[in-house]
Coordinates of C-alpha atoms (C1' of nucleotides) in Angstrom, one line a residue:
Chain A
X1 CA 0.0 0.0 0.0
X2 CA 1.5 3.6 -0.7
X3 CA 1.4 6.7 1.1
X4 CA -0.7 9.3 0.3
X5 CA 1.4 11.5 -2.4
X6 CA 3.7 9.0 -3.1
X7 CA 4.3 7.4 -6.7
X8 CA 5.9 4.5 -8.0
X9 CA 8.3 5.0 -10.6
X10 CA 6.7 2.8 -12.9
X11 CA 6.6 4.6 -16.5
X12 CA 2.7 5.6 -17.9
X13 CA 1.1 2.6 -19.9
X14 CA -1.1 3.8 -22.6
X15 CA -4.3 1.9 -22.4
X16 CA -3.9 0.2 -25.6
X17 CA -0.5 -1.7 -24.8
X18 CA -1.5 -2.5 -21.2
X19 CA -4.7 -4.3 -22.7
X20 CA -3.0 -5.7 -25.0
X21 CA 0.6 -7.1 -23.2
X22 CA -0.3 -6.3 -19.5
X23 CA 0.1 -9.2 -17.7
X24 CA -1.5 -10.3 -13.6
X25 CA 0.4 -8.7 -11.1
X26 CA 2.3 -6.9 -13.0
X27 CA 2.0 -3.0 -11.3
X28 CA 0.5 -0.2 -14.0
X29 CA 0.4 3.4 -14.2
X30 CA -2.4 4.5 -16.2
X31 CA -4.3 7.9 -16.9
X32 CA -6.5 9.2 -18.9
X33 CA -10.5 10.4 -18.9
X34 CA -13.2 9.0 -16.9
X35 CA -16.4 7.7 -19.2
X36 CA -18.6 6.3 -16.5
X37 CA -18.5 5.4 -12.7
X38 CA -20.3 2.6 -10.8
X39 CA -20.8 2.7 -7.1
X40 CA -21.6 0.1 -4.8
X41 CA -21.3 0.5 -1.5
X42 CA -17.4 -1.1 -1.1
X43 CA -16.2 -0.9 -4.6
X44 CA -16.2 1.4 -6.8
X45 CA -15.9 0.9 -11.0
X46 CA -14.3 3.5 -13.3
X47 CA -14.3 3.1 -17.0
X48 CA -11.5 4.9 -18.3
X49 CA -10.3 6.0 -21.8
X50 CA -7.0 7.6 -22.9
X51 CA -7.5 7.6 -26.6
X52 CA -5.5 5.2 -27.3
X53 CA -7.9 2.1 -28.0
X54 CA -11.6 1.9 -28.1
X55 CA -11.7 -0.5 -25.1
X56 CA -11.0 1.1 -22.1
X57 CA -9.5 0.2 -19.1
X58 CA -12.1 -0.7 -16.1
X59 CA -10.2 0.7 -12.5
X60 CA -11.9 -1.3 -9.8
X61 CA -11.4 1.1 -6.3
X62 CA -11.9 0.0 -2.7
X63 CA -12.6 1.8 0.5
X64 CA -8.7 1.2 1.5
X65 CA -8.3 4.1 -1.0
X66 CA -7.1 7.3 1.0
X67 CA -9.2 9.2 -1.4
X68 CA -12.0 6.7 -2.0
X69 CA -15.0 9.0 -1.4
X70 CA -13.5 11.4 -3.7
X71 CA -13.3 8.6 -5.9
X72 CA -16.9 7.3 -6.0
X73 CA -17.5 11.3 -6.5
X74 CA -15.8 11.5 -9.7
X75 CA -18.0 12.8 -12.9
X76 CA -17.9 11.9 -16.6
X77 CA -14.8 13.7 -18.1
X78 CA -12.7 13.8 -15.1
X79 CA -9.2 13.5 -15.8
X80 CA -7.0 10.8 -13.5
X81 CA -3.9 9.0 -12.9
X82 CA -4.4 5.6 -11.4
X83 CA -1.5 3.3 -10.3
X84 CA -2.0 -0.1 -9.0
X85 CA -1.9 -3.8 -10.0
X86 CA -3.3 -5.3 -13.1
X87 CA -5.5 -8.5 -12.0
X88 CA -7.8 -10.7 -14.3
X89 CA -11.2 -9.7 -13.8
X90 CA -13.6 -11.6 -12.0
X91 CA -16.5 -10.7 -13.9
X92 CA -17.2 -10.4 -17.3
X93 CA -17.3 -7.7 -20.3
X94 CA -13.5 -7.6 -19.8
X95 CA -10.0 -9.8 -19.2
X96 CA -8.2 -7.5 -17.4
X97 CA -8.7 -4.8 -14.8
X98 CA -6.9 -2.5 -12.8
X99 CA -6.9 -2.8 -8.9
X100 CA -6.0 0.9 -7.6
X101 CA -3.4 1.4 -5.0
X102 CA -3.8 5.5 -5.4
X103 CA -6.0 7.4 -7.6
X104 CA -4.9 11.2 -8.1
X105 CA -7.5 13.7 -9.7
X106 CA -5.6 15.7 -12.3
X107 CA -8.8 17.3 -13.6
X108 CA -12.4 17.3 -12.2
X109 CA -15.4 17.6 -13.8
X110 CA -18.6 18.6 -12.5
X111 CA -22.1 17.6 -13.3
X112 CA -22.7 20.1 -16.2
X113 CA -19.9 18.3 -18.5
X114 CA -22.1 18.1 -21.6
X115 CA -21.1 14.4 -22.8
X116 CA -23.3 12.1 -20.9
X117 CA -22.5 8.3 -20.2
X118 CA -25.7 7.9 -23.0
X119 CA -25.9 8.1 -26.9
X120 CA -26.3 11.9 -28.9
X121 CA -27.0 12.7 -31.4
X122 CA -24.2 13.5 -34.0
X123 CA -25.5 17.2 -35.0
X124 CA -25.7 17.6 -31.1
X125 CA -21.6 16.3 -30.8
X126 CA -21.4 19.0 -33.6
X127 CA -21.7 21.9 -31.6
X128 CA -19.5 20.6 -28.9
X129 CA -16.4 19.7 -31.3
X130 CA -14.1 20.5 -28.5
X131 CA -15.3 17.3 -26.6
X132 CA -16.7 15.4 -29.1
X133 CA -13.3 14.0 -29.2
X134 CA -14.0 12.2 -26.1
X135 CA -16.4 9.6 -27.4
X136 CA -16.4 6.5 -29.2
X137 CA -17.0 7.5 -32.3
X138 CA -15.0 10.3 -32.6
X139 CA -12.3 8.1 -30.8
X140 CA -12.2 5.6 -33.7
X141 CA -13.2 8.1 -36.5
X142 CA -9.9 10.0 -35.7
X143 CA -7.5 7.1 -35.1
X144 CA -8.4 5.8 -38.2
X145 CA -8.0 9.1 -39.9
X146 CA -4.6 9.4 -38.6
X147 CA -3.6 6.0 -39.6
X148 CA -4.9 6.3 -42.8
X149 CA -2.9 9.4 -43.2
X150 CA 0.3 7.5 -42.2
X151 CA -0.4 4.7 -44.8
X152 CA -1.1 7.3 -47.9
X153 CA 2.4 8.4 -46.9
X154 CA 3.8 5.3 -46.7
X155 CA 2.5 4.0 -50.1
X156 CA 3.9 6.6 -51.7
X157 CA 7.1 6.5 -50.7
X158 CA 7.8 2.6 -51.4
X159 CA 7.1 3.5 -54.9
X160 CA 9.7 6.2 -54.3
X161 CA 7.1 9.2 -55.3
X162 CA 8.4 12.4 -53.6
X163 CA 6.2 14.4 -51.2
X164 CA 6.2 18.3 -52.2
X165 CA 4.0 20.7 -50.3
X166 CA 2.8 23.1 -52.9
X167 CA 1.6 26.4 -51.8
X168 CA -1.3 27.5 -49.7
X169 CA -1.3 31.0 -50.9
X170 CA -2.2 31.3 -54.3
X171 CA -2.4 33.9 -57.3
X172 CA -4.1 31.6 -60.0
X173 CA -7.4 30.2 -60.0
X174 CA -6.0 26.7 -61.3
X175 CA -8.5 25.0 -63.4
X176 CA -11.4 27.4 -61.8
X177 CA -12.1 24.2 -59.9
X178 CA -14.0 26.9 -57.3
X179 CA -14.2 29.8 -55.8
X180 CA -11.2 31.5 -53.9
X181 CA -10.7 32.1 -50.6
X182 CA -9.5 35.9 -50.6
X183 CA -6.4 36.5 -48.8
X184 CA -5.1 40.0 -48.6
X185 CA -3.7 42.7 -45.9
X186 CA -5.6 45.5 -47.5
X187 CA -8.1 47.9 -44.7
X188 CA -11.8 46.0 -46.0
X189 CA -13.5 49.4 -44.9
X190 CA -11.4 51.8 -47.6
X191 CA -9.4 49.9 -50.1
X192 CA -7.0 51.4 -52.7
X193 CA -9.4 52.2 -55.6
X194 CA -8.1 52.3 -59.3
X195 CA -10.4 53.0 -62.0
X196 CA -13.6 52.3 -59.3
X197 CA -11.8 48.8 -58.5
X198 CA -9.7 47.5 -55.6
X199 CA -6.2 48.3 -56.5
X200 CA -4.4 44.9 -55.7
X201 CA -0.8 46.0 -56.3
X202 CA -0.8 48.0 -53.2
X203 CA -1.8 44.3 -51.7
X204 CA 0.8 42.4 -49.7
X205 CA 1.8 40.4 -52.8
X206 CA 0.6 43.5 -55.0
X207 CA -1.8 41.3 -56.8
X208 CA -4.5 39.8 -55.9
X209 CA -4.0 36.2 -54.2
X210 CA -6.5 33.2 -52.0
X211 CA -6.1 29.9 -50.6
X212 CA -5.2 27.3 -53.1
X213 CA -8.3 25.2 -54.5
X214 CA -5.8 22.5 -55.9
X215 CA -1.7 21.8 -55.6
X216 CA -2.3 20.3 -59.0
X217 CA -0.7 22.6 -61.5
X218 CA 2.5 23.4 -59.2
X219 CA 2.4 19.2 -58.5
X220 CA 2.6 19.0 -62.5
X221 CA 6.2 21.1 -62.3
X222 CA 7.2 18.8 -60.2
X223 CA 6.6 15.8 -62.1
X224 CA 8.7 17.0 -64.6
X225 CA 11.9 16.8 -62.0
X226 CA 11.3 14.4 -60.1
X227 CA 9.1 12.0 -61.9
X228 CA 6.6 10.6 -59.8
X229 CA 5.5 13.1 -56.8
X230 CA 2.5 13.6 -54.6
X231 CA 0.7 16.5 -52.5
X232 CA -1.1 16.2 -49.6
X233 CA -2.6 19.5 -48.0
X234 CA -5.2 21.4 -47.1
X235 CA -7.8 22.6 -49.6
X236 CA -9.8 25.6 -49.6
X237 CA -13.2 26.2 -51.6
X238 CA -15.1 29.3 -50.8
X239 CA -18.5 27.6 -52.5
X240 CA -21.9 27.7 -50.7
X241 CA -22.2 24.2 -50.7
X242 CA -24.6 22.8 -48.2
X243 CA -24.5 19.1 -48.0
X244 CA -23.1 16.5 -46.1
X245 CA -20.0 15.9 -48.7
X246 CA -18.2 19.4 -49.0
X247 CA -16.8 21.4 -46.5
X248 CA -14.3 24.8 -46.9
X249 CA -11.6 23.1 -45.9
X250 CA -10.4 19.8 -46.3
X251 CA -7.8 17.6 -47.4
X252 CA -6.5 16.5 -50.6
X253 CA -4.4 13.9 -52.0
X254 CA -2.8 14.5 -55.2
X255 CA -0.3 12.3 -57.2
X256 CA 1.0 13.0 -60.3
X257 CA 3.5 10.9 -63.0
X258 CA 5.7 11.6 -65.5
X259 CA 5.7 9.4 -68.8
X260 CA 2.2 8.0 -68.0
X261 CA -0.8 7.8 -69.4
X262 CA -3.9 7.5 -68.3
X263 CA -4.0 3.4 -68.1
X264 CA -0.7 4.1 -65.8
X265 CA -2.8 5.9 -64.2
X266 CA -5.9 4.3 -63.4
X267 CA -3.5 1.3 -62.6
X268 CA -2.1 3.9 -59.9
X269 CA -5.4 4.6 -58.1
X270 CA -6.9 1.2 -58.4
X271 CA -3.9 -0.1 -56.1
X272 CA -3.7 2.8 -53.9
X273 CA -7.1 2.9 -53.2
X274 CA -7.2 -1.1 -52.6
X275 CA -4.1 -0.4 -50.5
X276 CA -5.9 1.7 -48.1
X277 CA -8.9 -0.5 -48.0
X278 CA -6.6 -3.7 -46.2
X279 CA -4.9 -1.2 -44.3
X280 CA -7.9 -0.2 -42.9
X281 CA -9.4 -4.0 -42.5
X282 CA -5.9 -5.1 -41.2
X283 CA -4.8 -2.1 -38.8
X284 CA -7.9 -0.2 -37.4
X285 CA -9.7 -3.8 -37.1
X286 CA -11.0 -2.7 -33.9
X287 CA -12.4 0.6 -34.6
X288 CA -13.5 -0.7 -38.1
X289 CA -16.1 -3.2 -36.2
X290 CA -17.0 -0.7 -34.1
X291 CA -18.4 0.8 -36.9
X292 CA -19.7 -2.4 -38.5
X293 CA -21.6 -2.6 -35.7
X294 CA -22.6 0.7 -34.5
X295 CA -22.8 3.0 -38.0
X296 CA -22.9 1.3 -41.4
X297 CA -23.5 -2.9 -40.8
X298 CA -22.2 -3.6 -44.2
X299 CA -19.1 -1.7 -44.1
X300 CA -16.8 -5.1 -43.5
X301 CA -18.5 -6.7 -46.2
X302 CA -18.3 -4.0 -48.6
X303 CA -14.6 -2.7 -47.8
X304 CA -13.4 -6.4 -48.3
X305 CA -15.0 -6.4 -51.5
X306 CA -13.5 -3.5 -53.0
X307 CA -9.8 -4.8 -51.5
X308 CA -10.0 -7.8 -53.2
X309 CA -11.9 -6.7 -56.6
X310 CA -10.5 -6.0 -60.1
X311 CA -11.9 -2.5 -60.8
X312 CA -14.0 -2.9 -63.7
X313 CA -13.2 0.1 -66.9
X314 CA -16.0 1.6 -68.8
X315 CA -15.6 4.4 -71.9
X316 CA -17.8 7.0 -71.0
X317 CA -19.7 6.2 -74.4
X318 CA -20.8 2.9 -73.1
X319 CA -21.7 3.9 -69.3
X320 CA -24.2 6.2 -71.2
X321 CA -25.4 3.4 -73.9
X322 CA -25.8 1.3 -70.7
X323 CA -27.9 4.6 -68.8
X324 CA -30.2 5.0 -72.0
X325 CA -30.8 1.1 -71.2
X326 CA -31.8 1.2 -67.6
X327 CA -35.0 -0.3 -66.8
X328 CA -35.3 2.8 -64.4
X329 CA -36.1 6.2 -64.6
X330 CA -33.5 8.7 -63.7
X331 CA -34.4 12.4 -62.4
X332 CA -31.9 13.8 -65.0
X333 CA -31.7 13.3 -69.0
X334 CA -28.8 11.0 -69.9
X335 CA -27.3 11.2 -73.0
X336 CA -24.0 11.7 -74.8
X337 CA -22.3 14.7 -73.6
X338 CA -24.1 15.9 -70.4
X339 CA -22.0 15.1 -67.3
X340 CA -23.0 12.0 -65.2
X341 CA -25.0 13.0 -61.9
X342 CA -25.0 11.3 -58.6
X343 CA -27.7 9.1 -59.5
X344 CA -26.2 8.3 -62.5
X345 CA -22.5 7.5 -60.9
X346 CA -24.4 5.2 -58.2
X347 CA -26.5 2.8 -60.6
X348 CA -23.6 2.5 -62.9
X349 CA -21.0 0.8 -60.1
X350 CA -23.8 -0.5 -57.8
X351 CA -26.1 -2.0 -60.8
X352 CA -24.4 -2.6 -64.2
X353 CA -20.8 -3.0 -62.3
X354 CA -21.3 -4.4 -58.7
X355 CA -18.5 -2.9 -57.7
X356 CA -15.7 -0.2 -58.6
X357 CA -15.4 1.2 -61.7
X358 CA -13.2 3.6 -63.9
X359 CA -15.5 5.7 -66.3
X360 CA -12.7 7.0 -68.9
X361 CA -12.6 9.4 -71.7
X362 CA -15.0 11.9 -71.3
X363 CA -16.7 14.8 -73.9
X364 CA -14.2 17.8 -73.8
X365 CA -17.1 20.4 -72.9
X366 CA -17.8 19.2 -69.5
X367 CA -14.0 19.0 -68.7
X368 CA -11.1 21.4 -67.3
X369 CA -9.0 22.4 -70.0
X370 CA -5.9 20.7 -68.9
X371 CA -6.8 17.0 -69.9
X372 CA -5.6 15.6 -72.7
X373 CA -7.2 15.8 -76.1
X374 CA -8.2 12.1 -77.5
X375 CA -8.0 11.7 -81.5
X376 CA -11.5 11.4 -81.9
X377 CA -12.0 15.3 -81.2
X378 CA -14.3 14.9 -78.9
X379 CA -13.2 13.3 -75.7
X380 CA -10.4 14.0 -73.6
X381 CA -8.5 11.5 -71.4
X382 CA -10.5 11.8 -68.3
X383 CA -11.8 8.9 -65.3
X384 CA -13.5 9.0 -62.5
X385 CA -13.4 6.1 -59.9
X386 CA -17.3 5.3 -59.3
X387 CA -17.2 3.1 -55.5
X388 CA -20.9 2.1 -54.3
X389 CA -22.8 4.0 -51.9
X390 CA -20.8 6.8 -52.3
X391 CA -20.2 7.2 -56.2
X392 CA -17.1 9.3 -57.5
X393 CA -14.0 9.3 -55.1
X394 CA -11.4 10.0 -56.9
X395 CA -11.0 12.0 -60.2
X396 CA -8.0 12.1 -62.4
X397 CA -6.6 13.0 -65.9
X398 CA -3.7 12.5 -68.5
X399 CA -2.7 15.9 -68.7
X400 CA -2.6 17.6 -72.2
X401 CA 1.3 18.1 -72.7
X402 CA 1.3 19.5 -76.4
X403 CA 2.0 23.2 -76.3
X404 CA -0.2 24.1 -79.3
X405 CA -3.1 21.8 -78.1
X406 CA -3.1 23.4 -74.7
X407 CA -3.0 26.5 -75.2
X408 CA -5.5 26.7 -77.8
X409 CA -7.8 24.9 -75.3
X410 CA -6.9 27.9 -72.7
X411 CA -8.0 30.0 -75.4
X412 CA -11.5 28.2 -76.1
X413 CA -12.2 28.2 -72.2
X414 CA -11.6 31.7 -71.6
X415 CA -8.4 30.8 -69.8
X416 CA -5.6 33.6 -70.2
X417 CA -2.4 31.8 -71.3
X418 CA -0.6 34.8 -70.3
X419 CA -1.5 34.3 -66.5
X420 CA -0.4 30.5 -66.7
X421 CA 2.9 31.6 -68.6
X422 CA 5.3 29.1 -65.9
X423 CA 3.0 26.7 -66.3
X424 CA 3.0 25.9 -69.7
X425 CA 6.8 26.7 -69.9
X426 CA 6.5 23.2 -68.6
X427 CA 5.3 22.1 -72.3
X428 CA 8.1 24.1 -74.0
X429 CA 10.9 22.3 -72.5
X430 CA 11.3 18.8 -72.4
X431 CA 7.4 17.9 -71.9
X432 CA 6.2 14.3 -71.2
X433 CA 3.2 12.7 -71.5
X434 CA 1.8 12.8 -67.6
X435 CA -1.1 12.2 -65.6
X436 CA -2.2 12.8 -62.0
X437 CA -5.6 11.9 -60.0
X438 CA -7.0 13.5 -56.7
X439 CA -8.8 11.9 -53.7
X440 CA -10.7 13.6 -50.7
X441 CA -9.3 12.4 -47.6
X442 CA -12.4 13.0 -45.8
X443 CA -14.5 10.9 -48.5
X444 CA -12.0 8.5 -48.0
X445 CA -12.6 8.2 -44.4
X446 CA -16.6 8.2 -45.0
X447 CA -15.9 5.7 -47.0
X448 CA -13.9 3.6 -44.8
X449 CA -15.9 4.3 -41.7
X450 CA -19.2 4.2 -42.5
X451 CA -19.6 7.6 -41.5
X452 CA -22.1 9.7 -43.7
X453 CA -21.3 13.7 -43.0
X454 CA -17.9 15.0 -43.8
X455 CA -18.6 17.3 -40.7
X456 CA -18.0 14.4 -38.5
X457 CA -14.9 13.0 -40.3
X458 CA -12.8 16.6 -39.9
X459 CA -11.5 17.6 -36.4
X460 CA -12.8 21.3 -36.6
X461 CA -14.8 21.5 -40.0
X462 CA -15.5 24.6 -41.6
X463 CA -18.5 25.0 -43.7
X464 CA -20.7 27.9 -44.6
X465 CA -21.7 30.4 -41.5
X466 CA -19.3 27.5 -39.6
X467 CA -15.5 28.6 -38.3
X468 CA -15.9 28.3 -34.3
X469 CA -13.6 26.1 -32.4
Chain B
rU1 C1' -28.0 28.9 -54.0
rC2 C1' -32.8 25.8 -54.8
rC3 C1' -36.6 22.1 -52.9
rC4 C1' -38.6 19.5 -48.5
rC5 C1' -38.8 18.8 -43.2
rA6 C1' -37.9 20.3 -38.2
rA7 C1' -37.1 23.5 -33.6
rU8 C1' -40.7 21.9 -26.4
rA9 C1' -36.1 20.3 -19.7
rG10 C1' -28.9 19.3 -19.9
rC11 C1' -29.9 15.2 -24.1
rU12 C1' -33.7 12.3 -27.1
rC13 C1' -38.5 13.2 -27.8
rA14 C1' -44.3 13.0 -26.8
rG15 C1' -47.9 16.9 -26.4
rU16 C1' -55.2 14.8 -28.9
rC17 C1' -60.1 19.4 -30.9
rG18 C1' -56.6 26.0 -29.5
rG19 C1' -57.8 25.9 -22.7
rU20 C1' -51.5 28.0 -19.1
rA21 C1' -46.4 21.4 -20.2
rG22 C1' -44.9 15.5 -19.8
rA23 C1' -41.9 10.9 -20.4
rG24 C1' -37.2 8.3 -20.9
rC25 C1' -32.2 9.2 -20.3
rG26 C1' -28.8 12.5 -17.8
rG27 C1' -28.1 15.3 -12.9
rG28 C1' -28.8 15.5 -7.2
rU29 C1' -29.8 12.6 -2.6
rG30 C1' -30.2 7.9 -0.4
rA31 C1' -29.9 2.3 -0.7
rC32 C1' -27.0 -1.9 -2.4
rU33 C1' -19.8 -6.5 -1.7
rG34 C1' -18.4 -7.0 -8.4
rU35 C1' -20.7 -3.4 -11.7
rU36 C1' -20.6 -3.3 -17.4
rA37 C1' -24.3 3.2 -20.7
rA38 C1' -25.5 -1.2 -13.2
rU39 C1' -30.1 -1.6 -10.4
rC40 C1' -34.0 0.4 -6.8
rA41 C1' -36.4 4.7 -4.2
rC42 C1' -37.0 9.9 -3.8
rC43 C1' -36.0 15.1 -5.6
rA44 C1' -35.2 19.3 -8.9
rU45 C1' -35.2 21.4 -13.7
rG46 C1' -38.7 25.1 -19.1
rU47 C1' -37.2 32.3 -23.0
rC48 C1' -42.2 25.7 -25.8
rC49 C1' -36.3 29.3 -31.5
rC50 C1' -37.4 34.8 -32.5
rU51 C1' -41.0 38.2 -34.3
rG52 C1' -45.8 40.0 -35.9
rG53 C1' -50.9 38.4 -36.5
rU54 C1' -55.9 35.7 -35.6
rU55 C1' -58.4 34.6 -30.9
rC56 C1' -61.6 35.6 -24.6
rG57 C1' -57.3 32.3 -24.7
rA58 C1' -51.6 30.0 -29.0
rG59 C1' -46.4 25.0 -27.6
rU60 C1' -50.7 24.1 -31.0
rC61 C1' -53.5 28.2 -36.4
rC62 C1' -51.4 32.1 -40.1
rG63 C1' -47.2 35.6 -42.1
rG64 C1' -42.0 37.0 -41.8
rG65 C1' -37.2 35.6 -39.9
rU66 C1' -33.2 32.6 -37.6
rU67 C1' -30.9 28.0 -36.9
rG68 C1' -30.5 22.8 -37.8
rG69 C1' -31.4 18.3 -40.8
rG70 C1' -32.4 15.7 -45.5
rG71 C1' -32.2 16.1 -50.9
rA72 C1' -30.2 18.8 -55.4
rG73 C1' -26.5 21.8 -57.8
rC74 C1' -21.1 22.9 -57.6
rC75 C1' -17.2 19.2 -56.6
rA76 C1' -13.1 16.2 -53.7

RNA sequence: UCCCCAAUAGCUCAGUCGGUAGAGCGGGUGACUGUUAAUCACCAUGUCCCUGGUUCGAGUCCGGGUUGGGGAGCCA
């Protein structure tokens, strides 16, 4: 037994190792957040969690605890240390417990902590971000985040793809993929006017700049040095979207290859994305069931299937031969040269496919102007990746590398060559054919976690009229 | 931005025909030698989203607004 104040100098055990390798007898020093307490009248149960596992750790306390009334006083969300001496539990729901010797409180919390030991809802969690963090959910939503993270990073770099962080701060629209975030050091209440407009070259950068809405062009110039590179940043889109799949921030994963085409390509994003799948199945396997059984109950099923299928690959000519066909009626016309829609995307990979599939070549008009002209003279070398339930995940191009070709497509779009000047200096000198694809992180984690708002797959999202926390 | 739906206790919700508000959970107190989101007993808690109108009387009906949710568009 150990006096009051006095600690062992055993090292802290995050809960997930002393579950795991913790062995009877063997003394612990644990701490972390209180999600529930039990009182009886001599012993005392404390479920606690450090973030480290799902399971948590259940401290049994008796009344030969200095402290034990304190103890059996403890709220939800109180913050302790508890050392003592792992034992096998005598009871079920768990193998191991942890008999306290002393319990110190770090951080109390009183009775009007908003996370109860019960279930909310998740557009209640949503206004208390801060301690949403603290939950279940949450708890697995953002370990597997962070370890799918790790893995995109480790993928790329056994294929020996460097990782370049293009730039935040922008002055080019890129492909006009959205609207731009302004960013600028200019008084809002009396600008510099010139000619009745805001005078940008008395900006910071003296010309008018915003967050980036893609690292794709920038990711392009590095292809052509170092081959095979990827991004992976934030993204900023200043639309007024409103639904559960867009936020103004997010994350975006961007790889792009010299001397490829768009096969080399698909080939790319098929394995990457079935890489991420397994890693997912194999190293988040308990917070992966949690949500098999709490949020989506045929996630397993359907995450095994895509790691294990052969994507299928449809022309974009056929997917709409094979719409025209449907024995169903879709909301929106279908035919050659108007851009899939949602319900399109969905019966084409859930119905006709049964699983993934790469839509390729797609009419010019309803494309940026960067892909690459087909010799048809109609289609350019786009895909989409169609998964079910959610539809497209991942978009992707062979970039158009002829000078001539591009920059009379700049000219047809309304694009001003001029403005893109370093860019295509990338065409004059010692071009290659090259392609590139981008994912959403956060639909990747919707995807892999069942979870069906990107609101609750971001730490701190920001959407419209939403930038607390 | 457009369409639809909703807003009542800390949370999740019920509230009949317009007649001055309820349950479960959570919280507090007590009981209980081992619980598993413990159990049992008792107790407390309301800007019925805001605003204008109809009415003797509005949580309830009508108009306007705000916020949230679902769907669509934009896209990742």
């Amino acid at each position: 037994m150990l006096q009051e104040g006095e600690f062992p100098m055993t090292a802290r055990s995050k809960l997930k190792q002393a579950l795991s390798e913790g062995k009877p007898g063997s003394e612990c020093l644990v701490k972390g957040w209180v999600r529930s307490v039990r009182t009886g009248k001599g012993v005392c149960f404390i479920q606690l969690n450090d973030g480290s596992s799902l399971a948590g750790l259940q401290v049994v306390a008796e009344p030969d605890l200095v402290n034990f009334a304190e103890v059996c006083g403890l709220g939800t969300g109180a913050a302790i240390a508890v050392t003592g001496l792992l034992q096998e539990s005598p009871a079920a729901g768990q193998a191991l417990e942890l008999r306290a010797a002393q319990v110190e409180v770090v951080g109390g919390a009183d009775e009007s902590y908003p996370m109860q030991k019960k279930r909310h809802s998740f557009e209640f969690l949503r206004t208390i971000a801060h301690l949403r963090l603290r939950s279940n959910t949450f708890g697995a939503v953002f370990r597997v985040r962070s370890s799918l993270a790790q893995e995109v990073h480790r993928f790329f770099a056994e294929r020996g793809f460097l990782y370049v962080h293009t730039p935040i701060i922008t002055a080019n629209d890129c492909e006009g993929a959205g609207e731009l975030f302004r960013v600028t050091t200019l008084d809002l209440a009396k600008p510099p006017l010139l000619n009745g407009a805001v005078d940008f070259s008395q900006d910071f950068f003296s010309r008018a700049t915003g967050l980036t809405v893609s690292g794709q062009l920038e990711g392009e110039l590095f292809a052509q040095a170092f081959s095979d590179i990827y991004t992976f940043g934030p993204t900023f889109r200043a639309e007024n979207s409103n639904t559960a799949r867009h936020a103004a921030e997010f994350w975006m994963i961007e790889p792009e290859m010299a001397f490829a085409d768009l096969n080399d390509d698909a080939d790319l994003a098929e394995s990457f994305f079935k890489r991420l799948c397994s890693h997912a199945l194999n190293n988040c396997a308990e917070d992966i069931q949690f949500f098999n059984t709490q949020i989506d109950k045929g996630l397993i099923e359907r995450i095994e299937a895509v790691a294990s299928a052969s994507f299928a690959r449809m022309e974009y000519g056929e997917a709409i031969e094979r719409l025209k066909k449907a024995p169903v009626s879709f909301q929106f016309p279908v035919e050659w040269g108007l851009d899939l829609q949602s319900e399109h995307e969905r019966y084409l990979t859930e119905q006709v496919v049964g699983g993934p599939v790469f839509i390729l070549n797609y009419p010019k008009e309803i494309k940026a102007f960067y892909m690459r002209q087909n010799d048809d003279g109609k289609t350019v070398a786009a895909m989409d990746l169609l998964v079910p339930k959610v539809g497209e995940i991942i978009g992707g191009s062979q970039r158009e590398e002829r000078l001539d070709r591009l920059t009379a497509r700049m000219q047809e779009t309304g694009v001003d060559p001029e403005s893109l000047s370093w860019y295509l200096d990338s065409r004059r000198w010692g071009t290659t054919p090259h392609a590139g694809f981008g994912l959403g992180f956060e639909r990747l984690i919707m995807y892999l976690t069942g979870m069906e708002n990107i609101r609750d797959v971001i730490p701190f999202p920001r959407t419209p009229r939403h930038a607390e926390f």
